[in-house]
Amino acid sequence: MDRQQIEEMIDIAVRQLDFSYTPYSGFKVGAALMTKQGKIYGGCNIENAAYGPTNCAERTAFFKAVSEGVREFRAICIVGGKDGVLTDYAAPCGVCRQVMMEFCDPETFQVILATGKDHYDVFTLKELLPLGFGPANLD
């Protein structure tokens, strides 16, 4: 991915913070998921008073895309922070990493963690989930 694509994803992820529903934790997360064809799906975290039904921004983006028939992905950008203030990276939780493992090649899928256009790092899914369990394990 080139810098312009990464910056576009960061912009979209940051805009998703406006839609985040976090009345309990106040920790807002936004995500921008890029398909192999270059389309970007946004997602935000959505909390619930029962906590268990809460959905992370990453899974919101994946579920939106998958519900429209998309199953091939290139990268995701994730931003987040208390009250939407981006002070540190908001790495994906274990459940989100497992969802990524379901739909993405861990060797090539890129996870961009950012606090702004001038501060981001790019990881492969394999770096964030070594020895991950995925569909290939069931073959």
mmCIF file of N, CA, C and O in Angstrom, residues 35-125:
data_model
loop_
_atom_site.group_PDB
_atom_site.id
_atom_site.type_symbol
_atom_site.label_atom_id
_atom_site.label_comp_id
_atom_site.label_asym_id
_atom_site.label_seq_id
_atom_site.Cartn_x
_atom_site.Cartn_y
_atom_site.Cartn_z
ATOM 1 N N THR A 35 -11.075 -3.633 0.848
ATOM 2 C CA THR A 35 -11.214 -4.899 0.140
ATOM 3 C C THR A 35 -10.072 -5.050 -0.860
ATOM 4 O O THR A 35 -9.340 -4.095 -1.146
ATOM 5 N N LYS A 36 -9.942 -6.243 -1.409
ATOM 6 C CA LYS A 36 -8.912 -6.470 -2.438
ATOM 7 C C LYS A 36 -9.161 -5.584 -3.653
ATOM 8 O O LYS A 36 -8.231 -5.238 -4.368
ATOM 9 N N GLN A 37 -10.429 -5.209 -3.897
ATOM 10 C CA GLN A 37 -10.770 -4.350 -5.037
ATOM 11 C C GLN A 37 -10.603 -2.863 -4.725
ATOM 12 O O GLN A 37 -10.826 -2.026 -5.582
ATOM 13 N N GLY A 38 -10.262 -2.517 -3.479
ATOM 14 C CA GLY A 38 -10.014 -1.129 -3.117
ATOM 15 C C GLY A 38 -11.173 -0.397 -2.485
ATOM 16 O O GLY A 38 -11.030 0.766 -2.105
ATOM 17 N N LYS A 39 -12.328 -1.036 -2.354
ATOM 18 C CA LYS A 39 -13.458 -0.390 -1.675
ATOM 19 C C LYS A 39 -13.177 -0.382 -0.170
ATOM 20 O O LYS A 39 -12.609 -1.324 0.370
ATOM 21 N N ILE A 40 -13.603 0.697 0.491
ATOM 22 C CA ILE A 40 -13.366 0.819 1.925
ATOM 23 C C ILE A 40 -14.689 0.834 2.679
ATOM 24 O O ILE A 40 -15.590 1.602 2.349
ATOM 25 N N TYR A 41 -14.773 -0.021 3.692
ATOM 26 C CA TYR A 41 -15.923 -0.076 4.593
ATOM 27 C C TYR A 41 -15.505 0.498 5.939
ATOM 28 O O TYR A 41 -14.480 0.112 6.498
ATOM 29 N N GLY A 42 -16.297 1.419 6.468
ATOM 30 C CA GLY A 42 -16.029 1.988 7.782
ATOM 31 C C GLY A 42 -16.739 1.214 8.864
ATOM 32 O O GLY A 42 -17.723 0.513 8.612
ATOM 33 N N GLY A 43 -16.235 1.344 10.070
ATOM 34 C CA GLY A 43 -16.881 0.711 11.220
ATOM 35 C C GLY A 43 -16.536 1.467 12.488
ATOM 36 O O GLY A 43 -15.482 2.102 12.586
ATOM 37 N N CYS A 44 -17.445 1.407 13.454
ATOM 38 C CA CYS A 44 -17.199 2.003 14.765
ATOM 39 C C CYS A 44 -17.612 1.007 15.832
ATOM 40 O O CYS A 44 -18.346 0.058 15.560
ATOM 41 N N ASN A 45 -17.125 1.229 17.044
ATOM 42 C CA ASN A 45 -17.544 0.344 18.125
ATOM 43 C C ASN A 45 -18.920 0.768 18.633
ATOM 44 O O ASN A 45 -19.282 1.942 18.614
ATOM 45 N N ILE A 46 -19.701 -0.231 19.061
ATOM 46 C CA ILE A 46 -21.078 -0.021 19.506
ATOM 47 C C ILE A 46 -21.255 -0.775 20.821
ATOM 48 O O ILE A 46 -21.284 -2.005 20.831
ATOM 49 N N GLU A 47 -21.313 -0.019 21.915
ATOM 50 C CA GLU A 47 -21.429 -0.647 23.227
ATOM 51 C C GLU A 47 -22.880 -0.999 23.555
ATOM 52 O O GLU A 47 -23.819 -0.523 22.913
ATOM 53 N N ASN A 48 -23.024 -1.826 24.587
ATOM 54 C CA ASN A 48 -24.327 -2.267 25.046
ATOM 55 C C ASN A 48 -24.282 -2.367 26.561
ATOM 56 O O ASN A 48 -23.267 -2.789 27.128
ATOM 57 N N ALA A 49 -25.374 -2.024 27.227
ATOM 58 C CA ALA A 49 -25.417 -2.056 28.686
ATOM 59 C C ALA A 49 -25.118 -3.439 29.248
ATOM 60 O O ALA A 49 -24.600 -3.566 30.361
ATOM 61 N N ALA A 50 -25.385 -4.487 28.490
ATOM 62 C CA ALA A 50 -25.099 -5.850 28.945
ATOM 63 C C ALA A 50 -23.651 -6.253 28.643
ATOM 64 O O ALA A 50 -23.256 -7.371 28.942
ATOM 65 N N TYR A 51 -22.883 -5.383 28.063
ATOM 66 C CA TYR A 51 -21.473 -5.553 27.707
ATOM 67 C C TYR A 51 -21.216 -6.657 26.677
ATOM 68 O O TYR A 51 -20.553 -6.426 25.683
ATOM 69 N N GLY A 52 -21.682 -7.860 26.882
ATOM 70 C CA GLY A 52 -21.445 -8.968 25.956
ATOM 71 C C GLY A 52 -21.850 -8.670 24.518
ATOM 72 O O GLY A 52 -21.125 -9.029 23.580
ATOM 73 N N PRO A 53 -22.987 -8.031 24.292
ATOM 74 C CA PRO A 53 -23.397 -7.729 22.917
ATOM 75 C C PRO A 53 -22.630 -6.573 22.263
ATOM 76 O O PRO A 53 -22.886 -6.233 21.111
ATOM 77 N N THR A 54 -21.692 -5.969 22.978
ATOM 78 C CA THR A 54 -20.890 -4.887 22.409
ATOM 79 C C THR A 54 -20.156 -5.391 21.179
ATOM 80 O O THR A 54 -19.702 -6.526 21.133
ATOM 81 N N ASN A 55 -20.034 -4.541 20.163
ATOM 82 C CA ASN A 55 -19.334 -4.919 18.939
ATOM 83 C C ASN A 55 -18.201 -3.929 18.674
ATOM 84 O O ASN A 55 -18.399 -2.720 18.731
ATOM 85 N N CYS A 56 -17.037 -4.472 18.367
ATOM 86 C CA CYS A 56 -15.870 -3.641 18.071
ATOM 87 C C CYS A 56 -15.966 -3.026 16.682
ATOM 88 O O CYS A 56 -16.652 -3.538 15.797
ATOM 89 N N ALA A 57 -15.233 -1.949 16.473
ATOM 90 C CA ALA A 57 -15.219 -1.253 15.183
ATOM 91 C C ALA A 57 -14.750 -2.170 14.057
ATOM 92 O O ALA A 57 -15.306 -2.139 12.952
ATOM 93 N N GLU A 58 -13.741 -2.979 14.334
ATOM 94 C CA GLU A 58 -13.184 -3.854 13.316
ATOM 95 C C GLU A 58 -14.233 -4.855 12.833
ATOM 96 O O GLU A 58 -14.422 -5.061 11.631
ATOM 97 N N ARG A 59 -14.922 -5.478 13.778
ATOM 98 C CA ARG A 59 -15.947 -6.454 13.406
ATOM 99 C C ARG A 59 -17.131 -5.778 12.729
ATOM 100 O O ARG A 59 -17.721 -6.341 11.812
ATOM 101 N N THR A 60 -17.462 -4.561 13.137
ATOM 102 C CA THR A 60 -18.539 -3.842 12.456
ATOM 103 C C THR A 60 -18.188 -3.676 10.978
ATOM 104 O O THR A 60 -19.016 -3.945 10.102
ATOM 105 N N ALA A 61 -16.959 -3.262 10.685
ATOM 106 C CA ALA A 61 -16.536 -3.086 9.290
ATOM 107 C C ALA A 61 -16.551 -4.414 8.539
ATOM 108 O O ALA A 61 -17.059 -4.497 7.411
ATOM 109 N N PHE A 62 -16.016 -5.460 9.145
ATOM 110 C CA PHE A 62 -16.011 -6.769 8.488
ATOM 111 C C PHE A 62 -17.426 -7.263 8.226
ATOM 112 O O PHE A 62 -17.741 -7.748 7.130
ATOM 113 N N PHE A 63 -18.294 -7.150 9.206
ATOM 114 C CA PHE A 63 -19.653 -7.674 9.053
ATOM 115 C C PHE A 63 -20.436 -6.889 8.001
ATOM 116 O O PHE A 63 -21.242 -7.466 7.272
ATOM 117 N N LYS A 64 -20.183 -5.589 7.918
ATOM 118 C CA LYS A 64 -20.823 -4.796 6.852
ATOM 119 C C LYS A 64 -20.393 -5.313 5.493
ATOM 120 O O LYS A 64 -21.221 -5.519 4.599
ATOM 121 N N ALA A 65 -19.101 -5.526 5.322
ATOM 122 C CA ALA A 65 -18.582 -5.985 4.028
ATOM 123 C C ALA A 65 -19.066 -7.394 3.704
ATOM 124 O O ALA A 65 -19.556 -7.649 2.593
ATOM 125 N N VAL A 66 -18.948 -8.291 4.658
ATOM 126 C CA VAL A 66 -19.351 -9.683 4.418
ATOM 127 C C VAL A 66 -20.843 -9.762 4.136
ATOM 128 O O VAL A 66 -21.281 -10.531 3.266
ATOM 129 N N SER A 67 -21.638 -8.932 4.799
ATOM 130 C CA SER A 67 -23.086 -8.952 4.569
ATOM 131 C C SER A 67 -23.456 -8.474 3.174
ATOM 132 O O SER A 67 -24.572 -8.682 2.715
ATOM 133 N N GLU A 68 -22.494 -7.844 2.487
ATOM 134 C CA GLU A 68 -22.700 -7.415 1.102
ATOM 135 C C GLU A 68 -21.984 -8.335 0.116
ATOM 136 O O GLU A 68 -21.832 -8.004 -1.062
ATOM 137 N N GLY A 69 -21.513 -9.483 0.605
ATOM 138 C CA GLY A 69 -20.924 -10.486 -0.270
ATOM 139 C C GLY A 69 -19.426 -10.393 -0.468
ATOM 140 O O GLY A 69 -18.856 -11.157 -1.241
ATOM 141 N N VAL A 70 -18.754 -9.484 0.230
ATOM 142 C CA VAL A 70 -17.312 -9.333 0.083
ATOM 143 C C VAL A 70 -16.598 -10.299 1.030
ATOM 144 O O VAL A 70 -16.950 -10.392 2.203
ATOM 145 N N ARG A 71 -15.600 -10.998 0.497
ATOM 146 C CA ARG A 71 -14.875 -11.973 1.312
ATOM 147 C C ARG A 71 -13.354 -11.872 1.169
ATOM 148 O O ARG A 71 -12.629 -12.654 1.755
ATOM 149 N N GLU A 72 -12.866 -10.898 0.394
ATOM 150 C CA GLU A 72 -11.424 -10.756 0.195
ATOM 151 C C GLU A 72 -10.985 -9.359 0.603
ATOM 152 O O GLU A 72 -11.503 -8.360 0.086
ATOM 153 N N PHE A 73 -9.997 -9.313 1.503
ATOM 154 C CA PHE A 73 -9.590 -8.050 2.097
ATOM 155 C C PHE A 73 -8.085 -7.848 2.015
ATOM 156 O O PHE A 73 -7.318 -8.806 2.022
ATOM 157 N N ARG A 74 -7.720 -6.594 1.967
ATOM 158 C CA ARG A 74 -6.316 -6.218 1.839
ATOM 159 C C ARG A 74 -5.731 -5.644 3.122
ATOM 160 O O ARG A 74 -4.596 -5.934 3.485
ATOM 161 N N ALA A 75 -6.509 -4.776 3.812
ATOM 162 C CA ALA A 75 -5.961 -4.080 4.982
ATOM 163 C C ALA A 75 -7.080 -3.496 5.824
ATOM 164 O O ALA A 75 -8.202 -3.289 5.348
ATOM 165 N N ILE A 76 -6.749 -3.205 7.073
ATOM 166 C CA ILE A 76 -7.650 -2.479 7.962
ATOM 167 C C ILE A 76 -6.827 -1.442 8.717
ATOM 168 O O ILE A 76 -5.678 -1.685 9.075
ATOM 169 N N CYS A 77 -7.435 -0.282 8.926
ATOM 170 C CA CYS A 77 -6.828 0.774 9.736
ATOM 171 C C CYS A 77 -7.702 0.951 10.975
ATOM 172 O O CYS A 77 -8.929 1.001 10.871
ATOM 173 N N ILE A 78 -7.058 1.042 12.130
ATOM 174 C CA ILE A 78 -7.779 1.157 13.397
ATOM 175 C C ILE A 78 -7.229 2.345 14.176
ATOM 176 O O ILE A 78 -6.019 2.498 14.323
ATOM 177 N N VAL A 79 -8.142 3.182 14.658
ATOM 178 C CA VAL A 79 -7.785 4.298 15.532
ATOM 179 C C VAL A 79 -8.714 4.277 16.731
ATOM 180 O O VAL A 79 -9.825 3.756 16.662
ATOM 181 N N GLY A 80 -8.280 4.854 17.829
ATOM 182 C CA GLY A 80 -9.170 4.906 18.983
ATOM 183 C C GLY A 80 -8.537 5.587 20.168
ATOM 184 O O GLY A 80 -7.317 5.780 20.227
ATOM 185 N N GLY A 81 -9.395 5.959 21.112
ATOM 186 C CA GLY A 81 -8.921 6.569 22.337
ATOM 187 C C GLY A 81 -10.071 7.037 23.204
ATOM 188 O O GLY A 81 -11.214 7.137 22.758
ATOM 189 N N LYS A 82 -9.766 7.295 24.439
ATOM 190 C CA LYS A 82 -10.758 7.770 25.398
ATOM 191 C C LYS A 82 -11.344 9.086 24.887
ATOM 192 O O LYS A 82 -10.609 10.012 24.523
ATOM 193 N N ASP A 83 -12.656 9.136 24.807
ATOM 194 C CA ASP A 83 -13.395 10.298 24.300
ATOM 195 C C ASP A 83 -12.975 10.673 22.880
ATOM 196 O O ASP A 83 -13.123 11.827 22.466
ATOM 197 N N GLY A 84 -12.427 9.700 22.147
ATOM 198 C CA GLY A 84 -12.024 9.938 20.764
ATOM 199 C C GLY A 84 -10.701 10.643 20.590
ATOM 200 O O GLY A 84 -10.333 11.004 19.479
ATOM 201 N N VAL A 85 -9.963 10.835 21.674
ATOM 202 C CA VAL A 85 -8.649 11.471 21.603
ATOM 203 C C VAL A 85 -7.606 10.394 21.316
ATOM 204 O O VAL A 85 -7.436 9.457 22.103
ATOM 205 N N LEU A 86 -6.921 10.523 20.200
ATOM 206 C CA LEU A 86 -5.964 9.513 19.765
ATOM 207 C C LEU A 86 -4.600 9.769 20.394
ATOM 208 O O LEU A 86 -3.815 10.562 19.901
ATOM 209 N N THR A 87 -4.317 9.078 21.490
ATOM 210 C CA THR A 87 -3.048 9.275 22.182
ATOM 211 C C THR A 87 -2.118 8.075 22.024
ATOM 212 O O THR A 87 -0.912 8.207 22.209
ATOM 213 N N ASP A 88 -2.661 6.905 21.723
ATOM 214 C CA ASP A 88 -1.859 5.694 21.579
ATOM 215 C C ASP A 88 -2.569 4.772 20.596
ATOM 216 O O ASP A 88 -3.736 4.983 20.267
ATOM 217 N N TYR A 89 -1.883 3.746 20.151
ATOM 218 C CA TYR A 89 -2.496 2.792 19.237
ATOM 219 C C TYR A 89 -3.628 2.027 19.925
ATOM 220 O O TYR A 89 -3.539 1.714 21.114
ATOM 221 N N ALA A 90 -4.667 1.736 19.163
ATOM 222 C CA ALA A 90 -5.786 0.910 19.633
ATOM 223 C C ALA A 90 -5.717 -0.407 18.860
ATOM 224 O O ALA A 90 -6.305 -0.543 17.794
ATOM 225 N N ALA A 91 -4.960 -1.332 19.388
ATOM 226 C CA ALA A 91 -4.777 -2.625 18.725
ATOM 227 C C ALA A 91 -6.056 -3.451 18.802
ATOM 228 O O ALA A 91 -6.829 -3.324 19.759
ATOM 229 N N PRO A 92 -6.312 -4.296 17.814
ATOM 230 C CA PRO A 92 -7.533 -5.103 17.819
ATOM 231 C C PRO A 92 -7.523 -6.144 18.942
ATOM 232 O O PRO A 92 -6.473 -6.700 19.277
ATOM 233 N N CYS A 93 -8.687 -6.386 19.504
ATOM 234 C CA CYS A 93 -8.816 -7.394 20.550
ATOM 235 C C CYS A 93 -8.655 -8.794 19.942
ATOM 236 O O CYS A 93 -8.623 -8.966 18.719
ATOM 237 N N GLY A 94 -8.599 -9.791 20.789
ATOM 238 C CA GLY A 94 -8.436 -11.166 20.327
ATOM 239 C C GLY A 94 -9.576 -11.647 19.452
ATOM 240 O O GLY A 94 -9.355 -12.360 18.461
ATOM 241 N N VAL A 95 -10.805 -11.272 19.791
ATOM 242 C CA VAL A 95 -11.957 -11.694 18.990
ATOM 243 C C VAL A 95 -11.867 -11.093 17.588
ATOM 244 O O VAL A 95 -12.108 -11.777 16.587
ATOM 245 N N CYS A 96 -11.489 -9.832 17.493
ATOM 246 C CA CYS A 96 -11.353 -9.195 16.178
ATOM 247 C C CYS A 96 -10.229 -9.830 15.371
ATOM 248 O O CYS A 96 -10.353 -10.028 14.163
ATOM 249 N N ARG A 97 -9.142 -10.162 16.029
ATOM 250 C CA ARG A 97 -8.044 -10.842 15.333
ATOM 251 C C ARG A 97 -8.520 -12.184 14.785
ATOM 252 O O ARG A 97 -8.154 -12.577 13.683
ATOM 253 N N GLN A 98 -9.356 -12.869 15.548
ATOM 254 C CA GLN A 98 -9.883 -14.157 15.083
ATOM 255 C C GLN A 98 -10.813 -13.964 13.885
ATOM 256 O O GLN A 98 -10.789 -14.755 12.949
ATOM 257 N N VAL A 99 -11.627 -12.918 13.888
ATOM 258 C CA VAL A 99 -12.486 -12.633 12.729
ATOM 259 C C VAL A 99 -11.612 -12.326 11.513
ATOM 260 O O VAL A 99 -11.887 -12.804 10.403
ATOM 261 N N MET A 100 -10.555 -11.567 11.698
ATOM 262 C CA MET A 100 -9.634 -11.300 10.592
ATOM 263 C C MET A 100 -9.054 -12.604 10.056
ATOM 264 O O MET A 100 -8.933 -12.791 8.840
ATOM 265 N N MET A 101 -8.722 -13.509 10.945
ATOM 266 C CA MET A 101 -8.149 -14.801 10.560
ATOM 267 C C MET A 101 -9.128 -15.596 9.688
ATOM 268 O O MET A 101 -8.716 -16.360 8.822
ATOM 269 N N GLU A 102 -10.418 -15.411 9.911
ATOM 270 C CA GLU A 102 -11.443 -16.120 9.138
ATOM 271 C C GLU A 102 -11.457 -15.682 7.675
ATOM 272 O O GLU A 102 -11.699 -16.492 6.785
ATOM 273 N N PHE A 103 -11.200 -14.411 7.427
ATOM 274 C CA PHE A 103 -11.379 -13.860 6.085
ATOM 275 C C PHE A 103 -10.095 -13.384 5.406
ATOM 276 O O PHE A 103 -10.147 -12.982 4.244
ATOM 277 N N CYS A 104 -8.969 -13.401 6.102
ATOM 278 C CA CYS A 104 -7.760 -12.778 5.561
ATOM 279 C C CYS A 104 -6.572 -13.728 5.581
ATOM 280 O O CYS A 104 -6.460 -14.583 6.448
ATOM 281 N N ASP A 105 -5.668 -13.508 4.654
ATOM 282 C CA ASP A 105 -4.410 -14.241 4.628
ATOM 283 C C ASP A 105 -3.493 -13.603 5.672
ATOM 284 O O ASP A 105 -3.119 -12.431 5.530
ATOM 285 N N PRO A 106 -3.126 -14.327 6.718
ATOM 286 C CA PRO A 106 -2.333 -13.720 7.787
ATOM 287 C C PRO A 106 -0.950 -13.254 7.335
ATOM 288 O O PRO A 106 -0.367 -12.372 7.951
ATOM 289 N N GLU A 107 -0.458 -13.802 6.237
ATOM 290 C CA GLU A 107 0.860 -13.422 5.728
ATOM 291 C C GLU A 107 0.836 -12.064 5.012
ATOM 292 O O GLU A 107 1.833 -11.358 4.993
ATOM 293 N N THR A 108 -0.319 -11.728 4.401
ATOM 294 C CA THR A 108 -0.363 -10.514 3.576
ATOM 295 C C THR A 108 -1.322 -9.440 4.076
ATOM 296 O O THR A 108 -1.163 -8.264 3.715
ATOM 297 N N PHE A 109 -2.326 -9.806 4.873
ATOM 298 C CA PHE A 109 -3.294 -8.822 5.352
ATOM 299 C C PHE A 109 -2.585 -7.835 6.268
ATOM 300 O O PHE A 109 -1.887 -8.221 7.208
ATOM 301 N N GLN A 110 -2.786 -6.534 6.001
ATOM 302 C CA GLN A 110 -2.110 -5.490 6.751
ATOM 303 C C GLN A 110 -3.043 -4.849 7.777
ATOM 304 O O GLN A 110 -4.195 -4.534 7.463
ATOM 305 N N VAL A 111 -2.517 -4.640 8.965
ATOM 306 C CA VAL A 111 -3.229 -3.964 10.045
ATOM 307 C C VAL A 111 -2.474 -2.678 10.338
ATOM 308 O O VAL A 111 -1.316 -2.701 10.760
ATOM 309 N N ILE A 112 -3.149 -1.558 10.079
ATOM 310 C CA ILE A 112 -2.545 -0.237 10.263
ATOM 311 C C ILE A 112 -3.074 0.337 11.581
ATOM 312 O O ILE A 112 -4.285 0.518 11.739
ATOM 313 N N LEU A 113 -2.177 0.588 12.510
ATOM 314 C CA LEU A 113 -2.543 1.221 13.775
ATOM 315 C C LEU A 113 -2.030 2.651 13.718
ATOM 316 O O LEU A 113 -0.852 2.879 13.394
ATOM 317 N N ALA A 114 -2.902 3.603 14.005
ATOM 318 C CA ALA A 114 -2.534 5.005 13.810
ATOM 319 C C ALA A 114 -3.057 5.894 14.926
ATOM 320 O O ALA A 114 -4.064 5.597 15.563
ATOM 321 N N THR A 115 -2.347 6.998 15.102
ATOM 322 C CA THR A 115 -2.842 8.089 15.939
ATOM 323 C C THR A 115 -2.976 9.355 15.104
ATOM 324 O O THR A 115 -3.355 10.396 15.615
ATOM 325 N N GLY A 116 -2.670 9.256 13.826
ATOM 326 C CA GLY A 116 -2.778 10.366 12.888
ATOM 327 C C GLY A 116 -2.025 10.024 11.619
ATOM 328 O O GLY A 116 -1.343 9.000 11.549
ATOM 329 N N LYS A 117 -2.140 10.907 10.632
ATOM 330 C CA LYS A 117 -1.479 10.651 9.345
ATOM 331 C C LYS A 117 0.040 10.617 9.451
ATOM 332 O O LYS A 117 0.706 10.013 8.628
ATOM 333 N N ASP A 118 0.576 11.265 10.467
ATOM 334 C CA ASP A 118 2.022 11.312 10.617
ATOM 335 C C ASP A 118 2.556 10.281 11.602
ATOM 336 O O ASP A 118 3.759 10.190 11.816
ATOM 337 N N HIS A 119 1.665 9.504 12.223
ATOM 338 C CA HIS A 119 2.120 8.496 13.192
ATOM 339 C C HIS A 119 1.285 7.231 13.058
ATOM 340 O O HIS A 119 0.159 7.167 13.549
ATOM 341 N N TYR A 120 1.869 6.259 12.370
ATOM 342 C CA TYR A 120 1.202 4.967 12.199
ATOM 343 C C TYR A 120 2.248 3.885 11.979
ATOM 344 O O TYR A 120 3.388 4.162 11.616
ATOM 345 N N ASP A 121 1.859 2.656 12.246
ATOM 346 C CA ASP A 121 2.687 1.494 11.965
ATOM 347 C C ASP A 121 1.822 0.454 11.274
ATOM 348 O O ASP A 121 0.606 0.374 11.523
ATOM 349 N N VAL A 122 2.462 -0.341 10.418
ATOM 350 C CA VAL A 122 1.761 -1.368 9.654
ATOM 351 C C VAL A 122 2.301 -2.737 10.074
ATOM 352 O O VAL A 122 3.523 -2.947 10.092
ATOM 353 N N PHE A 123 1.384 -3.623 10.417
ATOM 354 C CA PHE A 123 1.719 -4.978 10.827
ATOM 355 C C PHE A 123 0.985 -5.956 9.923
ATOM 356 O O PHE A 123 -0.072 -5.635 9.385
ATOM 357 N N THR A 124 1.493 -7.170 9.799
ATOM 358 C CA THR A 124 0.702 -8.222 9.171
ATOM 359 C C THR A 124 -0.158 -8.848 10.264
ATOM 360 O O THR A 124 0.166 -8.764 11.459
ATOM 361 N N LEU A 125 -1.227 -9.492 9.841
ATOM 362 C CA LEU A 125 -2.068 -10.195 10.813
ATOM 363 C C LEU A 125 -1.245 -11.257 11.532
ATOM 364 O O LEU A 125 -1.404 -11.461 12.742
#
